[in-house]
XYZ file of C-alpha atoms in Angstrom:
659
model
C 148.042 210.263 168.782
C 145.407 210.733 171.501
C 145.796 208.902 174.775
C 144.001 205.572 174.962
C 141.468 205.180 177.775
C 142.623 203.269 180.821
C 141.376 199.652 180.870
C 140.138 200.253 184.409
C 137.754 202.984 183.292
C 134.783 201.524 181.386
C 133.380 203.509 178.515
C 130.308 205.551 179.350
C 126.981 204.260 177.928
C 125.516 206.599 175.380
C 121.795 207.270 175.829
C 119.612 205.766 173.101
C 117.427 208.470 171.499
C 113.734 207.601 171.600
C 111.196 209.282 169.342
C 108.069 210.713 170.920
C 105.669 208.799 168.675
C 105.882 205.767 166.358
C 105.362 207.992 163.298
C 108.754 209.588 163.904
C 110.463 206.239 163.423
C 109.411 205.701 159.832
C 107.665 202.663 158.339
C 110.542 200.236 158.809
C 112.150 201.441 162.006
C 114.227 199.025 164.043
C 116.284 199.238 167.225
C 119.854 198.006 167.298
C 119.541 194.572 168.922
C 121.342 193.996 172.180
C 121.440 191.204 174.729
C 119.107 193.028 177.118
C 117.013 194.953 174.596
C 118.091 198.334 176.016
C 121.206 199.148 174.020
C 124.753 197.877 174.229
C 126.095 197.195 177.721
C 129.228 199.028 178.876
C 132.438 197.356 177.819
C 134.317 195.808 180.735
C 137.995 194.881 180.687
C 138.546 191.179 180.061
C 139.295 188.936 183.027
C 142.342 187.528 181.193
C 144.746 189.335 178.831
C 143.957 187.055 175.868
C 140.932 185.987 173.885
C 138.866 182.849 174.391
C 140.253 181.019 171.362
C 143.841 181.743 172.312
C 143.085 180.651 175.870
C 141.789 177.289 174.638
C 144.918 176.834 172.509
C 147.139 177.518 175.538
C 145.195 174.995 177.610
C 145.536 172.360 174.887
C 149.296 172.956 174.590
C 149.667 172.725 178.376
C 147.757 169.455 178.435
C 149.990 167.934 175.739
C 153.105 169.223 177.488
C 151.951 167.594 180.736
C 151.593 164.254 178.975
C 155.057 164.606 177.408
C 156.710 165.382 180.751
C 155.055 162.367 182.341
C 156.433 160.159 179.572
C 159.939 161.637 179.995
C 160.290 161.634 183.760
C 158.151 158.620 184.576
C 158.264 156.292 181.591
C 156.234 153.138 182.034
C 158.466 150.129 182.832
C 157.768 147.109 180.641
C 157.802 143.820 182.521
C 156.985 140.334 181.292
C 154.374 138.698 183.489
C 155.351 135.061 184.128
C 153.653 132.267 186.128
C 154.988 131.425 189.552
C 155.305 127.794 188.622
C 156.978 126.431 186.726
C 158.657 129.440 185.047
C 159.692 131.551 188.063
C 160.857 128.606 190.203
C 162.623 126.985 187.214
C 164.542 130.169 186.355
C 165.704 130.473 189.970
C 166.971 126.890 189.978
C 168.779 127.538 186.681
C 170.469 130.589 188.233
C 168.940 132.988 185.676
C 167.382 135.338 188.268
C 169.638 138.268 189.129
C 167.593 140.154 191.737
C 164.028 140.527 192.954
C 161.869 143.028 194.871
C 158.753 142.137 196.803
C 155.696 144.205 197.672
C 152.885 142.206 199.173
C 152.291 139.142 197.035
C 153.779 140.786 193.921
C 157.376 139.937 193.038
C 159.323 141.881 190.413
C 162.864 141.274 189.295
C 165.492 141.020 186.542
C 166.863 138.059 184.593
C 170.570 137.564 184.033
C 169.843 136.409 180.526
C 166.717 137.522 178.672
C 163.851 135.118 178.634
C 161.750 135.355 175.454
C 163.266 138.762 174.795
C 162.335 140.173 178.221
C 164.859 141.389 180.784
C 162.351 142.357 183.512
C 159.643 140.139 184.902
C 156.718 140.181 187.316
C 154.845 137.386 189.053
C 152.471 136.687 191.948
C 153.298 134.435 194.921
C 150.267 132.266 195.775
C 149.046 132.446 199.340
C 149.407 128.697 199.717
C 153.091 128.673 198.585
C 155.853 127.715 201.051
C 157.770 130.976 201.381
C 160.426 129.344 203.604
C 161.438 126.989 200.790
C 161.410 129.949 198.372
C 163.739 131.927 200.669
C 166.187 128.946 200.912
C 166.144 128.529 197.128
C 166.916 132.224 196.591
C 169.768 132.030 199.116
C 171.253 128.928 197.442
C 171.259 130.642 194.020
C 172.678 133.901 195.434
C 169.690 135.949 194.187
C 169.817 139.518 195.416
C 166.716 140.408 197.424
C 166.188 144.166 197.769
C 165.580 145.153 201.366
C 164.398 148.768 200.814
C 160.922 149.591 199.438
C 160.563 150.700 195.820
C 161.816 154.198 195.216
C 159.024 156.830 195.309
C 158.479 159.637 192.875
C 160.767 162.600 192.764
C 159.568 166.101 193.576
C 159.308 166.963 189.886
C 157.309 163.808 189.155
C 154.970 164.520 192.075
C 154.488 168.073 190.804
C 153.636 166.854 187.304
C 151.283 164.088 188.430
C 149.503 166.065 191.162
C 149.384 169.685 190.053
C 149.411 169.349 186.277
C 145.813 168.086 185.889
C 144.667 170.364 188.720
C 146.015 173.431 186.971
C 144.306 172.382 183.757
C 140.966 171.975 185.549
C 141.360 175.396 187.178
C 142.151 176.902 183.790
C 139.037 175.388 182.219
C 136.916 176.638 185.127
C 138.271 180.160 184.689
C 137.527 179.976 180.979
C 133.880 178.935 181.464
C 133.353 181.518 184.199
C 134.687 184.165 181.863
C 132.368 183.045 179.069
C 129.375 183.029 181.413
C 130.219 186.522 182.585
C 130.395 187.751 178.984
C 127.009 186.198 178.167
C 125.525 187.833 181.247
C 126.534 191.248 179.953
C 129.089 191.739 182.685
C 126.723 190.776 185.495
C 128.373 187.507 186.371
C 126.819 184.061 186.418
C 124.191 184.915 189.004
C 123.387 188.082 187.088
C 122.325 185.961 184.134
C 119.645 184.222 186.234
C 118.064 187.510 187.176
C 117.773 188.786 183.609
C 114.458 188.479 181.836
C 114.110 185.692 179.260
C 111.494 187.571 177.267
C 111.824 187.409 173.492
C 111.719 190.780 171.806
C 110.158 191.361 168.387
C 110.395 194.622 166.511
C 107.649 196.360 164.546
C 109.081 196.058 161.035
C 106.587 196.174 158.202
C 108.121 193.137 156.533
C 107.842 190.747 159.468
C 105.066 191.888 161.759
C 101.713 190.230 162.308
C 98.627 192.422 162.011
C 94.870 192.111 162.297
C 94.646 190.739 158.739
C 96.315 187.564 160.029
C 93.676 187.101 162.738
C 90.202 185.910 161.780
C 87.139 184.484 163.453
C 87.414 186.582 166.635
C 86.187 189.956 165.409
C 84.716 190.962 168.783
C 88.086 190.545 170.490
C 89.808 192.546 167.746
C 87.318 195.370 168.165
C 87.986 195.548 171.904
C 91.732 195.742 171.339
C 91.555 198.325 168.556
C 91.583 201.211 171.051
C 94.788 199.792 172.569
C 96.366 200.061 169.150
C 95.000 203.581 168.684
C 96.398 204.655 172.048
C 99.862 203.309 171.269
C 99.811 205.121 167.922
C 98.295 208.401 169.125
C 98.591 208.683 172.918
C 98.087 212.458 172.878
C 94.525 211.968 171.599
C 93.586 210.336 174.907
C 95.895 212.208 177.240
C 94.522 215.611 176.371
C 91.088 214.439 177.531
C 92.471 212.939 180.740
C 91.745 209.380 179.615
C 93.918 206.533 180.789
C 94.366 203.422 178.719
C 93.966 200.115 180.624
C 97.304 199.055 182.054
C 96.544 195.367 181.697
C 94.358 193.404 179.291
C 93.545 189.762 180.035
C 92.814 187.511 177.060
C 90.746 184.593 178.334
C 89.658 181.651 176.232
C 90.136 177.967 175.590
C 93.461 176.739 174.173
C 94.024 177.353 170.478
C 91.612 180.263 170.021
C 94.400 182.639 168.993
C 95.240 184.609 172.142
C 98.979 184.767 171.436
C 98.415 185.595 167.768
C 96.014 188.355 168.761
C 98.600 189.888 171.103
C 101.211 189.857 168.337
C 98.721 191.464 165.982
C 98.170 194.313 168.454
C 101.918 194.945 168.576
C 102.151 194.698 164.786
C 99.319 197.133 164.195
C 100.807 199.617 166.641
C 104.360 199.087 165.263
C 105.889 198.896 168.738
C 108.335 196.465 170.380
C 106.739 193.269 171.639
C 108.166 191.443 174.669
C 106.830 187.881 174.884
C 107.405 185.468 177.769
C 105.672 182.517 179.387
C 104.799 182.936 183.054
C 106.603 179.712 183.931
C 109.903 181.220 182.698
C 109.960 183.568 185.667
C 110.318 180.729 188.162
C 113.679 179.194 189.064
C 114.934 177.074 191.951
C 116.684 180.114 193.445
C 114.271 182.204 195.506
C 114.038 185.801 194.307
C 115.047 185.153 190.710
C 111.436 185.409 189.473
C 110.933 188.842 191.017
C 114.263 189.987 189.569
C 113.216 188.875 186.100
C 109.913 190.712 186.419
C 111.743 193.935 187.331
C 114.138 193.527 184.430
C 111.320 192.828 181.949
C 109.326 195.902 182.923
C 112.469 198.045 182.840
C 113.224 196.856 179.306
C 109.692 197.698 178.233
C 109.867 201.167 179.800
C 113.180 201.855 178.055
C 111.649 200.838 174.702
C 108.236 202.477 175.302
C 105.754 202.591 173.741
C 105.828 198.804 173.964
C 103.755 195.748 174.746
C 104.502 193.041 177.314
C 102.799 189.721 176.666
C 102.717 187.103 179.458
C 101.396 183.750 178.275
C 99.757 181.222 180.634
C 99.424 183.787 183.414
C 97.799 181.211 185.703
C 101.212 179.524 186.164
C 102.134 182.264 188.674
C 98.871 184.172 189.094
C 96.610 181.543 190.623
C 94.622 182.532 193.679
C 96.483 182.642 197.000
C 93.334 182.244 199.095
C 92.721 178.574 198.347
C 94.921 177.263 201.161
C 96.796 174.047 200.867
C 100.221 175.620 200.491
C 103.203 173.683 199.262
C 105.877 172.315 201.529
C 108.763 173.389 199.285
C 110.066 176.864 198.535
C 108.455 176.913 195.094
C 105.239 178.304 196.565
C 107.092 181.245 198.159
C 108.955 181.926 194.934
C 105.712 181.985 192.929
C 104.103 184.349 195.431
C 107.092 186.692 195.373
C 106.963 186.763 191.579
C 103.237 187.518 191.624
C 103.735 190.301 194.161
C 106.424 191.841 191.976
C 104.077 191.853 188.962
C 101.414 193.564 191.067
C 103.955 196.138 192.241
C 105.258 196.867 188.738
C 101.750 197.355 187.359
C 100.942 199.734 190.203
C 104.076 201.684 189.360
C 102.999 202.473 185.808
C 102.508 206.114 184.982
C 99.881 207.259 182.523
C 102.510 208.353 180.030
C 104.687 205.238 180.243
C 103.238 203.847 177.031
C 103.562 200.240 178.228
C 100.577 197.906 177.953
C 100.587 194.458 179.543
C 98.684 191.721 177.720
C 98.233 188.352 179.382
C 96.613 185.122 178.228
C 95.071 182.286 180.176
C 92.548 179.515 179.674
C 91.772 179.342 183.411
C 90.693 182.862 184.297
C 88.499 181.620 187.143
C 91.513 180.602 189.266
C 93.434 183.881 188.997
C 94.153 185.914 192.102
C 91.696 188.743 192.740
C 94.550 191.215 193.146
C 95.440 190.721 189.493
C 91.922 191.463 188.283
C 91.216 194.596 190.278
C 90.953 198.023 188.669
C 94.334 199.463 187.738
C 95.873 196.120 186.834
C 94.188 193.617 184.521
C 91.003 195.651 184.589
C 89.939 194.731 181.056
C 88.990 191.170 180.252
C 88.610 190.120 176.614
C 86.879 186.810 175.978
C 88.408 184.972 173.022
C 85.690 182.501 172.086
C 85.705 179.584 169.690
C 84.660 180.815 166.228
C 81.276 180.184 164.666
C 80.752 178.808 161.163
C 81.443 182.157 159.459
C 84.516 182.688 161.625
C 85.849 179.221 160.833
C 85.496 179.929 157.109
C 87.511 183.153 157.539
C 90.172 181.325 159.544
C 90.458 178.668 156.835
C 90.836 181.440 154.252
C 93.714 182.935 156.261
C 95.518 179.612 156.679
C 95.128 178.679 153.003
C 96.553 181.950 151.636
C 99.922 180.313 151.024
C 98.437 176.933 150.029
C 97.579 176.258 146.350
C 93.920 175.228 146.335
C 92.013 173.391 143.648
C 89.227 175.521 142.114
C 86.672 173.036 143.397
C 87.565 173.532 147.081
C 84.624 174.728 149.200
C 85.929 176.196 152.456
C 82.423 176.996 153.706
C 81.445 173.328 153.440
C 84.560 172.398 155.389
C 83.714 175.036 158.004
C 80.263 173.468 158.404
C 81.888 170.121 159.194
C 84.138 171.506 161.932
C 81.858 172.707 164.755
C 83.726 173.414 167.963
C 87.131 173.645 166.300
C 89.349 176.630 167.078
C 91.999 178.366 165.030
C 94.815 175.987 165.978
C 92.673 172.985 165.016
C 91.813 174.480 161.635
C 95.455 175.320 160.948
C 96.277 171.699 161.712
C 93.601 170.525 159.261
C 95.049 172.687 156.472
C 98.590 171.523 157.172
C 97.522 167.872 157.277
C 95.668 168.320 153.976
C 98.807 169.762 152.371
C 100.806 166.754 153.593
C 98.212 164.362 152.188
C 98.142 166.192 148.847
C 101.938 166.045 148.595
C 101.875 162.332 149.396
C 99.336 161.782 146.636
C 101.434 163.775 144.130
C 98.730 166.440 143.709
C 99.697 169.802 142.274
C 97.155 171.527 144.544
C 95.112 170.716 147.630
C 91.734 169.259 146.694
C 88.473 168.956 148.577
C 88.969 165.269 149.300
C 92.414 166.057 150.747
C 90.811 168.464 153.221
C 88.046 165.980 154.046
C 90.485 163.138 154.604
C 92.659 165.380 156.769
C 89.650 166.290 158.907
C 88.697 162.635 159.328
C 92.260 161.701 160.216
C 92.376 164.342 162.951
C 88.886 163.756 164.337
C 88.523 160.007 163.886
C 92.144 158.853 163.843
C 94.414 157.207 161.292
C 93.162 154.133 159.483
C 94.653 150.896 160.844
C 95.249 147.621 159.080
C 93.603 145.047 161.344
C 92.858 141.513 160.220
C 89.282 140.774 161.341
C 87.121 137.723 161.029
C 83.880 137.946 159.105
C 81.941 137.597 162.350
C 83.769 140.597 163.861
C 83.162 142.697 160.741
C 79.459 141.848 160.877
C 79.231 142.764 164.569
C 80.997 146.099 163.970
C 78.727 146.835 160.996
C 75.602 146.356 163.116
C 77.116 148.348 165.987
C 77.874 151.367 163.797
C 74.620 150.900 161.924
C 72.759 151.108 165.244
C 74.389 154.465 166.005
C 73.515 155.744 162.544
C 69.867 154.580 162.468
C 69.141 156.116 165.860
C 70.794 159.367 164.785
C 68.794 159.466 161.550
C 65.402 158.772 163.161
C 65.669 160.628 166.502
C 64.152 164.126 166.304
C 66.719 166.827 167.088
C 69.755 164.526 166.891
C 72.789 165.591 164.885
C 72.686 164.377 161.269
C 74.962 161.479 160.372
C 77.876 162.603 158.198
C 79.830 159.368 157.735
C 79.728 155.726 158.832
C 82.720 153.410 158.579
C 83.757 149.981 159.813
C 87.429 150.622 159.010
C 89.448 150.692 162.278
C 90.693 154.188 163.115
C 92.800 155.079 166.121
C 91.519 153.085 169.088
C 88.097 152.448 167.537
C 87.145 149.483 165.352
C 84.516 151.585 163.591
C 83.215 155.162 163.660
C 79.985 157.044 163.134
C 80.529 160.760 162.591
C 77.697 163.216 163.320
C 77.677 167.006 163.194
C 74.913 169.639 163.456
C 73.824 171.730 160.472
C 74.519 174.910 162.447
C 76.504 175.788 165.556
C 74.676 175.000 168.783
C 75.395 177.119 171.858
C 72.367 176.357 174.029
C 71.339 172.729 174.409
C 67.748 171.688 174.944
C 66.881 168.704 177.087
C 65.558 166.832 174.048
C 68.871 167.366 172.249
C 70.827 165.940 175.179
C 68.518 162.943 175.460
C 68.990 162.409 171.725
C 72.777 162.286 172.150
C 72.374 159.688 174.897
C 70.175 157.598 172.601
C 72.662 157.771 169.733
C 75.470 156.709 172.096
C 73.437 153.663 173.189
C 72.398 152.685 169.655
C 75.453 150.519 168.990
C 75.103 148.399 172.133
C 71.349 147.890 171.578
C 71.946 146.836 167.951
C 74.376 144.158 169.166
C 71.869 142.927 171.733
C 69.082 142.594 169.171
C 71.192 141.001 166.439
C 73.547 138.667 168.313
C 71.925 138.279 171.720
C 75.298 138.971 173.386
C 77.286 142.082 174.242
C 80.984 143.002 173.935
C 83.397 145.610 175.276
C 83.018 147.725 172.136
C 80.544 150.106 173.795
C 82.940 151.359 176.494
C 83.325 154.903 175.171
C 79.610 155.064 174.328
C 78.670 154.248 177.919
C 81.107 156.842 179.264
C 79.671 159.506 176.975
C 76.059 158.686 177.901
C 76.872 158.688 181.624
C 78.685 162.019 181.427
C 75.763 163.696 179.629
C 73.179 162.254 182.026
C 75.211 163.296 185.071
C 75.494 166.821 183.704
C 71.732 166.967 183.132
C 71.070 165.998 186.752
C 73.906 167.682 188.632
C 74.685 170.799 186.611
C 71.747 171.857 184.456
C 68.772 171.171 186.714
C 67.008 168.772 184.328
C 65.816 166.387 187.049
C 62.677 166.924 189.102
C 64.029 164.788 191.936
C 67.213 166.847 192.380
C 65.847 170.200 191.240
C 67.862 173.354 190.664
C 70.834 172.285 192.766
C 74.393 172.126 191.434
C 75.948 168.954 192.789
C 78.534 168.290 190.106
C 81.964 169.822 189.519
C 82.006 172.598 186.952
C 84.149 170.718 184.457
C 81.727 167.805 184.514
C 84.454 165.171 184.695
C 82.663 163.199 187.398
C 81.295 163.347 190.924
C 82.933 165.617 193.416
C 85.639 164.075 195.571
C 84.788 162.978 199.121
C 85.400 165.767 201.576
C 85.114 168.454 198.893
C 81.407 168.382 198.152
C 78.926 170.073 200.463
C 76.181 167.800 199.123
C 74.781 165.209 201.490
C 75.089 161.501 200.863
C 71.333 161.273 200.363
C 71.488 163.849 197.583
C 74.358 162.034 195.926
C 72.379 158.795 196.027
C 69.459 160.634 194.426
C 71.790 161.887 191.684
C 72.990 158.356 190.965
C 69.416 157.087 190.836
C 68.368 159.847 188.428
C 71.337 159.223 186.143
C 70.459 155.534 186.023
C 66.802 156.366 185.305
C 67.636 158.666 182.365
C 69.962 156.106 180.779
C 67.573 153.200 181.282
C 64.685 155.173 179.748
C 66.863 156.025 176.751
C 67.953 152.398 176.464
C 64.340 151.199 176.356
C 63.353 153.802 173.730
C 66.320 152.862 171.535
C 65.444 149.160 171.790
C 61.853 149.864 170.699
C 63.095 152.042 167.827
C 65.550 149.479 166.428
C 63.058 146.625 166.784
C 60.585 148.678 164.787
C 63.194 149.669 162.159
C 65.030 146.359 161.963
C 64.859 146.273 158.150
C 66.617 149.643 157.893
C 69.295 148.430 160.307
C 69.887 145.240 158.273
C 70.047 147.213 155.020
C 72.570 149.722 156.384
C 74.713 146.953 157.923
C 74.848 145.066 154.614
C 75.896 148.249 152.799
C 78.691 148.770 155.344
C 79.903 145.199 154.906
C 80.005 145.767 151.159
C 81.502 149.295 150.951
C 83.071 149.639 154.451
C 82.643 153.451 154.398
C 79.473 155.402 153.583
C 79.253 159.170 153.214
C 76.139 161.077 154.276
C 74.065 160.622 151.074
C 75.010 156.953 150.697
C 74.259 156.198 154.351
C 70.776 157.735 154.221
C 70.106 156.044 150.906
C 71.161 152.638 152.245
C 68.869 153.098 155.253
C 65.974 154.222 153.053
C 65.598 157.545 154.897
C 65.140 160.938 153.282
C 67.581 163.497 154.644
C 65.765 166.760 155.338
C 68.287 169.487 156.297
C 67.293 171.659 159.209
C 66.594 175.320 158.404
C 69.662 177.540 158.771
């Protein structure tokens, strides 16, 4: 029989063969999974000569044995607790007390004859008792009073009580340390922190995502197609001296499909895909983030050709030139991690076959060192889809959903301007839930419509309202609708309802006939007028106002402030940007370089635009009061009016805008 290897000599790691090109792997190639994605780690001798399960059994037996020894060598002494008076004093006078021991105010002793079946007793001497009389009484009855203190524990008892639990705790600690070392692949507990947490996906035909699963962002797919071609046929580019971009930055608003697009690139190229969020690099221990970056890039190089995908890159890649550093060590840790990413990307060779994809929705705050040539030198904009793209996305998400033959996905796409892929997937899922709740065998058009309304407008609420409140809400929503129907360039009214949804007591839903990407001044003024229509209708009908126009006023103010401070639509302010880019409100004091006089001018112009719109809406509703009354009565009767019914109730012909 051959000699067994010494336990002190670990087995040598066998190199993992790597084909030169993906075609050599076959259609369904897979790599043997391992904790670090680079093959099996070398086997190390166990820290203890027995397995984990056997170790737990030994600990359990030791714990039970410790309890048994305590019961044997230090059995609990049962004593009957009696009152000082009259029982204790009476038994002394009767001569039934044999001996006593005292420790502090506690007195223990033995009866000559059992009292209520108890031989031993215990009592407490009150602080106000006359101990001199007690001592005379004990002396008269010849009660033995022990002079020495109670006997302490023996050496064996001390050993059991003191070291038994300690040994058990040490044993458990050794066990958990051993388990942590095994999970760390032999690197110890601290070694586990420095290992990358990236999730690895293989390029199997049966599980991978490809470009057929991505719709509505055709321009982004076209830009990434050459990445796929390079990973499949690198020699095609290398023989001409071409170098594929080392880093590709996917920039776009949340939900546009950046992560799905990165997976599709890996699926099309049939290469390993390492996915991680940028925040997973950071830990409380300084240096762990940089260690994880090194480990991630090493894994990718070992599995090359491969793709690394870093989601939410701005978590560690934000600009370092903005000042205002942090007082804690987290800022230093983030900067070290960013520097390590920059170093690793500089260390790529042309033939490494590793491409780094990153996603962010805040590309404007990224550090310039990340975006320079040689790193993330290609930027792919992942925009929100247009109407045609939304229809394609809906077709992708409904492939596994049984649809009724009457479902019109293009009509649904027309009603979802501004929605991205994640929103549309949510609409389809919500429609399937509604259809199941209604016991439908397939998803119908009204299920999709109701799902869209639930997501956009909110869930219907059961609120008990007085007739006066219902009438006020009907006129409020009717005012929005009439202004939207009669204002040139305003979005057509799609639905009006006085049923409470979400936080609103009523809703008026408007949407354009086609996607709008460039807003004219007249269109923006029209939106302000529609927002003010509800408040003006209340003023004309009831002569009083309520808090129901809060969101309308906020919307009108935000649009007017953007017109003045961002888009140069005010002659008084001119072509000067005085508002923050996100348009959430005026710049904070100390941040803006605009003078106080200019800010006062901005406020005056915003007020002027809103007041002009308010006056025009008042004139419009006074002139069309009959249409407002008719629409309000229809809402009180039916509560919800779709587009044709709303226009019919108002006596207005709906003329669709040309496509």
